[in-house]
One Martini backbone bead per residue (centre of mass of N, CA, C, O) as a GRO file, in nm:
protein
  102
    1UNK     BB    1  -6.212   1.611   1.422
    2UNK     BB    2  -5.916   1.720   1.441
    3UNK     BB    3  -5.689   1.898   1.337
    4UNK     BB    4  -5.411   1.903   1.204
    5UNK     BB    5  -5.111   1.958   1.341
    6UNK     BB    6  -5.030   2.224   1.195
    7UNK     BB    7  -5.290   2.369   1.306
    8UNK     BB    8  -5.242   2.321   1.610
    9UNK     BB    9  -4.955   2.485   1.603
   10UNK     BB   10  -5.074   2.780   1.605
   11UNK     BB   11  -5.057   2.735   1.901
   12UNK     BB   12  -4.807   2.832   2.103
   13UNK     BB   13  -4.850   2.645   2.348
   14UNK     BB   14  -4.868   2.380   2.193
   15UNK     BB   15  -4.599   2.398   2.048
   16UNK     BB   16  -4.417   2.408   2.298
   17UNK     BB   17  -4.513   2.139   2.419
   18UNK     BB   18  -4.431   1.955   2.184
   19UNK     BB   19  -4.129   2.018   2.197
   20UNK     BB   20  -4.087   1.924   2.490
   21UNK     BB   21  -4.207   1.632   2.448
   22UNK     BB   22  -3.969   1.573   2.230
   23UNK     BB   23  -3.699   1.685   2.415
   24UNK     BB   24  -3.669   1.977   2.419
   25UNK     BB   25  -3.478   2.258   2.497
   26UNK     BB   26  -3.496   2.585   2.510
   27UNK     BB   27  -3.775   2.683   2.434
   28UNK     BB   28  -3.883   2.880   2.148
   29UNK     BB   29  -4.065   3.152   1.996
   30UNK     BB   30  -4.123   3.282   1.667
   31UNK     BB   31  -4.296   3.555   1.533
   32UNK     BB   32  -4.415   3.586   1.195
   33UNK     BB   33  -4.452   3.740   0.872
   34UNK     BB   34  -4.580   3.618   0.576
   35UNK     BB   35  -4.526   3.714   0.234
   36UNK     BB   36  -4.729   3.706  -0.077
   37UNK     BB   37  -4.719   3.743  -0.418
   38UNK     BB   38  -4.999   3.714  -0.627
   39UNK     BB   39  -5.044   3.691  -0.978
   40UNK     BB   40  -5.241   3.435  -0.947
   41UNK     BB   41  -5.425   3.160  -0.917
   42UNK     BB   42  -5.207   2.969  -1.026
   43UNK     BB   43  -4.981   3.064  -0.842
   44UNK     BB   44  -5.118   2.992  -0.576
   45UNK     BB   45  -5.172   2.697  -0.629
   46UNK     BB   46  -4.877   2.611  -0.677
   47UNK     BB   47  -4.758   2.708  -0.406
   48UNK     BB   48  -4.943   2.543  -0.214
   49UNK     BB   49  -4.922   2.249  -0.343
   50UNK     BB   50  -4.593   2.243  -0.328
   51UNK     BB   51  -4.568   2.326   0.011
   52UNK     BB   52  -4.835   2.154   0.115
   53UNK     BB   53  -4.947   1.859   0.232
   54UNK     BB   54  -5.244   1.930   0.287
   55UNK     BB   55  -5.305   2.043   0.005
   56UNK     BB   56  -5.232   1.789  -0.150
   57UNK     BB   57  -5.453   1.608  -0.024
   58UNK     BB   58  -5.694   1.788  -0.117
   59UNK     BB   59  -5.617   1.810  -0.435
   60UNK     BB   60  -5.566   1.524  -0.548
   61UNK     BB   61  -5.884   1.428  -0.606
   62UNK     BB   62  -5.918   1.638  -0.810
   63UNK     BB   63  -6.050   1.737  -1.084
   64UNK     BB   64  -6.033   1.947  -1.346
   65UNK     BB   65  -6.300   2.095  -1.292
   66UNK     BB   66  -6.245   2.157  -0.994
   67UNK     BB   67  -5.983   2.316  -1.033
   68UNK     BB   68  -6.106   2.535  -1.209
   69UNK     BB   69  -6.308   2.635  -0.993
   70UNK     BB   70  -6.108   2.708  -0.773
   71UNK     BB   71  -5.952   2.917  -0.947
   72UNK     BB   72  -6.193   3.102  -0.995
   73UNK     BB   73  -6.236   3.172  -0.698
   74UNK     BB   74  -5.952   3.277  -0.639
   75UNK     BB   75  -5.960   3.506  -0.842
   76UNK     BB   76  -6.191   3.660  -0.703
   77UNK     BB   77  -6.046   3.697  -0.430
   78UNK     BB   78  -5.800   3.851  -0.535
   79UNK     BB   79  -5.958   4.086  -0.664
   80UNK     BB   80  -6.092   4.180  -0.403
   81UNK     BB   81  -5.824   4.229  -0.240
   82UNK     BB   82  -5.687   4.420  -0.491
   83UNK     BB   83  -5.909   4.599  -0.650
   84UNK     BB   84  -5.922   4.413  -0.951
   85UNK     BB   85  -5.681   4.255  -0.955
   86UNK     BB   86  -5.483   3.950  -0.962
   87UNK     BB   87  -5.294   4.095  -0.760
   88UNK     BB   88  -5.175   3.985  -0.432
   89UNK     BB   89  -5.122   4.030  -0.086
   90UNK     BB   90  -5.028   3.780   0.133
   91UNK     BB   91  -5.076   3.694   0.482
   92UNK     BB   92  -4.889   3.514   0.753
   93UNK     BB   93  -4.887   3.395   1.059
   94UNK     BB   94  -4.592   3.254   1.229
   95UNK     BB   95  -4.437   2.981   1.393
   96UNK     BB   96  -4.109   2.937   1.534
   97UNK     BB   97  -3.931   2.666   1.646
   98UNK     BB   98  -3.696   2.645   1.926
   99UNK     BB   99  -3.435   2.402   2.010
  100UNK     BB  100  -3.277   2.155   2.213
  101UNK     BB  101  -3.077   1.878   2.188
  102UNK     BB  102  -2.950   1.678   2.445
   0.00000   0.00000   0.00000
């Protein structure tokens, strides 16, 4: 199975093509970096599952024990990234598509 469309659109060429095929003209992409300071594993979990439909689908079927384990692993990863504290700055490059509807 191919990745879901949001992940496929990480490829700028694919994203531009999809916008043009949807009928938009004057298509252009702006690439920017989004940064988020995560105060804790709970904060990261809440931010991702509240704002990302793919994450909601993945997290939905998890039971409480599984959620607790995921948060434990996230906490370890945040501490590793931040040098021992639970607060870390995460960054993600993203493409923003702009076009005109004729």
